[in-house]
Amino acid sequence: MSSDLDVFVGNTTLIDEEVYRLWLDGHSVAEAVARRLRGGVLEREGTSVAVLQSDTRDHYRTFQMLERLLHAPPRLLQQLLFQIPPERQALLIQRYYAFDEALARELLGKKLSKGTKKELDEVSARTGVGIRSCRRQFDNFKRVFKAVEELRGPLAENIQQLFLLPPALARDYAAIVFFANSRFETGKRRLQFLSFADFAACAQSLMGHWSQGALAPEAAEPDGDLPKSFLQDLKELKVLVADKDLLDQHKSLVCSALRGKISVHNELEANFKALSRALVNVGGKLTHARDVRDFFVDLVEKVIEPCRSDKWSPGDLRLFLTHYTAAPRNLPGFRHQALWERYMAAISACLLRMYHD
């Protein structure tokens, strides 16, 4: 009577990056073995199918044991069971928390709840991301959200410290948390041309100019919500379009400054008042939850689409927003310049990011 026994003896935990990627993508051991075979691993390594199967199973067992530590990355650094070099630890963490932008785009602005998780089968079919990978990524989004939602200070910095993520990835998670908090509408048809990267850039602008941390760093409040007091103050800006004299003076200053500098000057003169009302009123309505939710819909419907219709170039829009924001400094009856510039800094950054096909 005989039996086969696979034995592995060693000190440093070996991490095969290809197998780790297959595990993260949600493939079973059998699927991973098949993919490795198609990749020509037998020829490269001079081994057998049985050894390849054993090697893959061994890696999968290691990753499954590591997963509980990856849920709280500092624990991975502190544990002694797995001897993993620091650069490998960083790789494990970064790749575990990396996500598919198509999936993030689908989930952006939705509540990270059990109800949303039940929809992942449909999301998987739409995005082409495997269902196991969808669930892992969703759980990562929810885990990060729960960890930082009550913490004070900048979201991205908190995420970076708690989950040991690279700065760029931490900023992307901060955008996901910000959208989950504010519940911005992102799923409407007229918003489908916008990518996850577009929305993430807009989130950075909004947090950078409108969050509690940006308005009063000494307060060190959480950055995941837009302060109600600031949104209430934005109503004061309506004077720019409600006061006919201010509106006329604003138009005169902007149109004079842009004469000969933009290709749509005639269209600007004809439509200035409607465009200005749209820009100001987007902020003036943000005291209501529904209008906060429709923020991006309003920017597209009331600003971007009319500018596209008049064939504004991105350069035209950039010049207009620059002069439009600066002009009220020369309006004697306007007393809210600091609030106006903070408001328009975020609005301008969002519009310029969103103004593409």
Coordinates of C-alpha atoms in Angstrom, one line a residue:
M1 CA 0.0 0.0 0.0
S2 CA 1.4 3.4 -1.0
S3 CA 0.3 7.0 -0.8
D4 CA 1.4 10.3 -2.2
L5 CA 2.3 13.1 0.1
D6 CA 3.0 16.7 -0.8
V7 CA 5.4 18.4 1.5
F8 CA 6.3 22.1 1.7
V9 CA 9.1 23.2 4.1
G10 CA 10.3 26.8 4.2
N11 CA 10.6 30.0 6.2
T12 CA 9.7 32.8 3.8
T13 CA 6.1 32.7 2.5
L14 CA 6.2 32.5 -1.3
I15 CA 3.8 34.7 -3.2
D16 CA 3.2 33.9 -6.8
E17 CA 1.8 37.1 -8.4
E18 CA 0.0 35.4 -11.2
V19 CA -1.8 33.0 -8.9
Y20 CA -2.6 35.9 -6.5
R21 CA -4.2 37.7 -9.4
L22 CA -6.3 34.7 -10.4
W23 CA -7.4 34.3 -6.8
L24 CA -8.4 38.0 -6.6
D25 CA -10.3 37.6 -9.8
G26 CA -12.4 34.9 -8.2
H27 CA -11.3 31.9 -10.1
S28 CA -11.5 28.5 -8.6
V29 CA -8.4 26.3 -8.2
A30 CA -9.4 24.3 -11.3
E31 CA -9.9 27.5 -13.3
A32 CA -6.6 28.9 -12.1
V33 CA -4.8 25.7 -13.1
A34 CA -6.4 25.7 -16.5
R35 CA -5.3 29.4 -17.1
R36 CA -1.8 28.6 -15.9
L37 CA -1.6 25.7 -18.3
R38 CA -2.7 27.9 -21.2
G39 CA -0.1 30.4 -20.2
G40 CA 2.6 27.8 -20.8
V41 CA 3.8 27.3 -17.2
L42 CA 4.7 23.6 -17.7
E43 CA 7.1 24.4 -20.5
R44 CA 8.7 27.3 -18.6
E45 CA 9.1 25.4 -15.3
G46 CA 9.6 21.9 -16.6
T47 CA 7.1 20.4 -14.2
S48 CA 3.9 18.2 -14.3
V49 CA 0.2 18.9 -14.1
A50 CA 0.0 17.2 -10.7
V51 CA 2.7 19.5 -9.3
L52 CA 1.0 22.5 -10.8
Q53 CA -2.3 21.6 -9.2
S54 CA -0.6 21.1 -5.9
D55 CA 1.2 24.4 -6.2
T56 CA -2.0 26.3 -7.0
R57 CA -3.9 24.7 -4.1
D58 CA -1.1 25.6 -1.8
H59 CA -1.1 29.2 -2.9
Y60 CA -4.9 29.4 -2.5
R61 CA -4.7 28.1 1.0
T62 CA -2.1 30.7 1.9
F63 CA -4.2 33.5 0.4
Q64 CA -7.3 32.4 2.2
M65 CA -5.4 32.5 5.5
L66 CA -4.0 35.9 4.7
E67 CA -7.3 37.3 3.8
R68 CA -8.5 38.0 7.4
L69 CA -5.3 40.0 7.9
L70 CA -5.8 41.9 4.7
H71 CA -9.2 43.1 6.1
A72 CA -7.1 45.2 8.6
P73 CA -3.7 45.7 6.8
P74 CA -1.7 46.9 9.9
R75 CA -2.3 43.4 11.3
L76 CA -0.5 41.9 8.4
L77 CA 2.6 43.9 9.2
Q78 CA 2.4 43.0 12.9
Q79 CA 1.8 39.2 12.6
L80 CA 4.7 36.7 12.8
L81 CA 3.1 33.6 11.3
F82 CA 3.8 34.5 7.7
Q83 CA 7.3 35.7 7.0
I84 CA 6.7 38.1 4.1
P85 CA 9.1 40.8 3.0
P86 CA 7.8 44.4 3.4
E87 CA 7.6 45.0 -0.4
R88 CA 5.6 41.8 -0.8
Q89 CA 3.2 42.9 2.0
A90 CA 2.7 46.2 0.3
L91 CA 1.9 44.4 -3.0
L92 CA -0.6 42.1 -1.3
I93 CA -2.4 45.0 0.3
Q94 CA -2.4 47.2 -2.8
R95 CA -3.7 44.5 -5.1
Y96 CA -6.3 43.3 -2.6
Y97 CA -7.8 46.8 -2.4
A98 CA -7.4 47.6 -6.1
F99 CA -10.7 47.7 -7.9
D100 CA -12.3 47.6 -11.3
E101 CA -13.3 51.1 -12.3
A102 CA -16.3 49.8 -14.3
L103 CA -17.6 48.2 -11.0
A104 CA -16.9 51.3 -9.0
R105 CA -18.7 53.4 -11.6
E106 CA -21.8 51.2 -11.3
L107 CA -21.9 51.4 -7.5
L108 CA -21.0 55.1 -7.2
G109 CA -23.5 57.0 -5.1
K110 CA -25.4 53.9 -4.0
K111 CA -25.8 52.9 -0.4
L112 CA -23.3 50.2 0.5
S113 CA -26.0 47.9 1.9
K114 CA -27.2 44.4 1.7
G115 CA -29.7 45.5 -0.8
T116 CA -27.0 46.8 -3.2
K117 CA -25.0 43.7 -2.6
K118 CA -27.9 41.6 -3.9
E119 CA -27.7 43.4 -7.2
L120 CA -24.1 42.4 -7.8
D121 CA -25.1 39.5 -10.1
E122 CA -26.6 42.0 -12.5
V123 CA -23.6 44.4 -12.0
S124 CA -21.2 41.5 -12.8
A125 CA -23.1 40.7 -16.0
R126 CA -22.9 44.4 -17.1
T127 CA -19.3 45.0 -16.3
G128 CA -17.8 41.6 -17.1
V129 CA -16.2 41.5 -13.6
G130 CA -16.5 38.0 -12.0
I131 CA -19.1 37.7 -9.3
R132 CA -16.7 36.6 -6.6
S133 CA -14.4 39.6 -7.4
C134 CA -17.5 41.9 -7.4
R135 CA -18.4 40.7 -3.9
R136 CA -14.8 41.1 -2.6
Q137 CA -14.5 44.6 -4.0
F138 CA -18.0 45.6 -2.7
D139 CA -17.0 44.3 0.8
N140 CA -13.8 46.4 0.5
F141 CA -15.8 49.5 -0.3
K142 CA -18.1 48.9 2.6
R143 CA -15.2 48.0 5.0
V144 CA -13.4 51.3 4.2
F145 CA -16.6 53.3 4.5
K146 CA -17.4 51.9 7.9
A147 CA -13.9 52.4 9.2
V148 CA -13.7 56.1 8.3
E149 CA -17.3 57.5 8.3
E150 CA -17.0 58.9 11.8
L151 CA -13.3 59.8 11.8
R152 CA -12.3 63.4 11.9
G153 CA -9.8 64.8 9.3
P154 CA -9.2 64.3 5.6
L155 CA -10.8 61.2 4.2
A156 CA -7.9 60.2 2.0
E157 CA -5.4 60.5 4.8
N158 CA -7.5 58.5 7.2
I159 CA -7.9 55.7 4.6
Q160 CA -4.2 55.7 3.8
Q161 CA -3.3 55.3 7.5
L162 CA -5.9 52.7 8.3
F163 CA -5.5 50.5 5.2
L164 CA -1.9 51.3 4.2
L165 CA -2.9 52.2 0.6
P166 CA -0.9 54.2 -1.9
P167 CA -2.0 57.9 -2.0
A168 CA -3.7 57.6 -5.4
L169 CA -5.7 54.6 -4.4
A170 CA -6.6 56.1 -1.0
R171 CA -8.0 59.2 -2.9
D172 CA -10.1 57.0 -5.0
Y173 CA -11.6 55.3 -2.0
A174 CA -12.2 58.7 -0.4
A175 CA -14.2 59.6 -3.5
I176 CA -16.3 56.3 -3.1
V177 CA -16.9 57.2 0.6
F178 CA -17.8 60.8 -0.3
F179 CA -20.4 59.6 -2.9
A180 CA -21.8 57.0 -0.6
N181 CA -22.3 59.7 2.0
S182 CA -23.8 62.4 -0.3
R183 CA -25.7 59.9 -2.5
F184 CA -25.2 61.9 -5.6
E185 CA -27.1 60.6 -8.6
T186 CA -24.7 59.0 -11.1
G187 CA -26.9 56.5 -12.9
K188 CA -29.1 58.8 -15.2
R189 CA -28.6 58.3 -18.9
R190 CA -27.3 61.8 -19.5
L191 CA -24.5 61.1 -17.0
Q192 CA -23.3 57.8 -18.6
F193 CA -20.5 59.6 -20.6
L194 CA -18.8 60.3 -17.3
S195 CA -16.3 57.7 -16.0
F196 CA -15.4 56.8 -12.5
A197 CA -12.2 58.9 -12.9
D198 CA -14.3 61.9 -13.8
F199 CA -16.5 61.6 -10.7
A200 CA -13.5 60.9 -8.5
A201 CA -11.8 64.1 -9.7
C202 CA -15.0 66.0 -9.0
A203 CA -15.2 64.5 -5.5
Q204 CA -11.6 65.7 -4.8
S205 CA -12.5 69.2 -5.9
L206 CA -15.7 69.3 -3.8
M207 CA -13.9 68.0 -0.7
G208 CA -11.0 70.3 -1.4
H209 CA -13.1 73.4 -1.4
W210 CA -16.4 72.7 0.4
S211 CA -15.7 70.1 3.1
Q212 CA -15.4 71.0 6.8
G213 CA -11.7 70.3 6.6
A214 CA -11.3 72.8 3.8
L215 CA -13.5 75.5 5.4
A216 CA -12.2 75.2 9.0
P217 CA -9.2 72.8 9.3
E218 CA -9.0 73.5 13.1
A219 CA -12.4 71.9 13.5
A220 CA -11.0 68.6 12.2
E221 CA -14.5 67.3 11.4
P222 CA -15.2 64.4 9.1
D223 CA -14.8 65.3 5.4
G224 CA -17.4 62.8 4.1
D225 CA -20.3 65.2 4.4
L226 CA -20.8 68.7 3.0
P227 CA -21.4 71.1 5.9
K228 CA -25.0 72.3 6.0
S229 CA -24.0 75.7 7.2
F230 CA -21.8 76.2 4.1
L231 CA -24.6 75.0 1.8
Q232 CA -27.0 77.3 3.5
D233 CA -24.6 80.3 3.0
L234 CA -24.6 79.6 -0.8
K235 CA -28.1 81.1 -0.9
E236 CA -26.5 84.5 -0.4
L237 CA -25.0 84.2 -3.9
K238 CA -28.4 84.4 -5.6
V239 CA -28.1 88.1 -5.4
L240 CA -25.8 87.9 -8.5
V241 CA -28.8 86.8 -10.6
A242 CA -31.7 88.2 -8.6
D243 CA -30.4 91.8 -8.6
K244 CA -30.9 93.1 -12.2
D245 CA -28.2 95.7 -11.9
L246 CA -25.6 93.2 -10.6
L247 CA -26.5 90.7 -13.3
D248 CA -26.1 93.3 -16.0
Q249 CA -22.8 94.6 -14.6
H250 CA -21.5 91.0 -14.3
K251 CA -22.4 90.3 -17.9
S252 CA -20.8 93.5 -19.1
L253 CA -17.5 92.8 -17.2
V254 CA -17.3 89.2 -18.5
C255 CA -18.3 89.8 -22.1
S256 CA -15.9 92.8 -22.4
A257 CA -13.0 90.8 -21.0
L258 CA -13.7 87.9 -23.4
R259 CA -14.2 89.9 -26.6
G260 CA -11.9 88.5 -29.2
K261 CA -10.7 85.7 -26.9
I262 CA -13.3 83.0 -27.3
S263 CA -14.9 81.7 -30.5
V264 CA -18.5 81.8 -29.0
H265 CA -18.6 85.4 -27.9
N266 CA -21.9 86.0 -29.7
E267 CA -23.5 83.0 -28.1
L268 CA -22.1 84.1 -24.7
E269 CA -23.7 87.5 -24.9
A270 CA -27.0 86.0 -26.0
N271 CA -27.1 83.4 -23.3
F272 CA -25.1 84.9 -20.4
K273 CA -28.1 85.5 -18.1
A274 CA -29.5 82.0 -18.5
L275 CA -26.0 80.5 -18.0
S276 CA -25.3 82.6 -14.9
R277 CA -28.6 81.7 -13.4
A278 CA -27.9 78.1 -13.9
L279 CA -24.5 78.3 -12.3
V280 CA -25.7 80.3 -9.3
N281 CA -28.9 78.3 -8.7
V282 CA -27.1 74.9 -8.7
G283 CA -25.5 76.1 -5.4
G284 CA -28.5 77.9 -4.1
K285 CA -30.6 74.7 -4.0
L286 CA -28.2 72.5 -2.2
T287 CA -29.9 72.9 1.2
H288 CA -32.4 70.2 0.0
A289 CA -31.3 66.6 -0.1
R290 CA -32.9 65.9 -3.5
D291 CA -31.1 68.8 -5.0
V292 CA -27.8 67.6 -3.6
R293 CA -28.5 64.3 -5.2
D294 CA -29.2 66.0 -8.5
F295 CA -26.0 68.1 -8.4
F296 CA -24.3 66.4 -11.4
V297 CA -27.5 66.1 -13.3
D298 CA -28.0 69.8 -13.0
L299 CA -24.5 70.6 -14.1
V300 CA -24.9 68.5 -17.2
E301 CA -28.4 69.6 -18.1
K302 CA -28.2 73.3 -17.4
V303 CA -24.5 74.1 -18.2
I304 CA -22.7 71.4 -20.1
E305 CA -25.4 70.5 -22.6
P306 CA -26.2 74.2 -23.5
C307 CA -22.5 74.9 -24.0
R308 CA -22.2 71.8 -26.2
S309 CA -25.2 72.9 -28.2
D310 CA -23.5 76.3 -28.9
K311 CA -20.2 74.5 -29.7
W312 CA -18.1 75.8 -26.9
S313 CA -14.6 74.4 -26.8
P314 CA -13.0 73.3 -23.5
G315 CA -10.7 76.3 -23.9
D316 CA -13.7 78.6 -24.3
L317 CA -15.3 77.2 -21.1
R318 CA -12.1 77.5 -19.2
L319 CA -11.6 81.2 -20.1
F320 CA -15.3 82.0 -19.4
L321 CA -15.2 80.4 -15.9
T322 CA -12.0 82.2 -15.0
H323 CA -13.4 85.6 -15.9
Y324 CA -16.9 84.8 -14.7
T325 CA -15.4 83.9 -11.2
A326 CA -13.1 86.9 -11.0
A327 CA -15.5 89.6 -12.3
P328 CA -17.6 90.1 -9.1
R329 CA -14.5 91.6 -7.4
N330 CA -15.4 94.7 -9.4
L331 CA -19.0 94.8 -8.4
P332 CA -19.5 97.3 -5.6
G333 CA -22.8 95.9 -4.4
F334 CA -21.5 92.3 -4.0
R335 CA -20.3 91.4 -0.5
H336 CA -19.7 87.7 -0.7
Q337 CA -16.5 87.4 -2.8
A338 CA -14.7 84.8 -0.6
L339 CA -17.8 82.6 -0.5
W340 CA -18.2 83.0 -4.3
E341 CA -14.7 82.1 -5.2
R342 CA -14.7 79.0 -3.0
Y343 CA -18.0 78.0 -4.5
M344 CA -16.9 78.6 -8.1
A345 CA -13.5 76.9 -7.6
A346 CA -15.2 73.6 -7.1
I347 CA -17.9 74.2 -9.7
S348 CA -15.3 75.2 -12.3
A349 CA -13.1 72.1 -11.6
C350 CA -16.1 69.8 -11.9
L351 CA -17.3 71.4 -15.2
L352 CA -13.9 71.4 -16.8
R353 CA -13.4 67.7 -15.9
M354 CA -16.9 66.8 -17.2
Y355 CA -16.8 68.8 -20.4
H356 CA -16.0 66.0 -22.8
D357 CA -17.8 63.6 -25.1

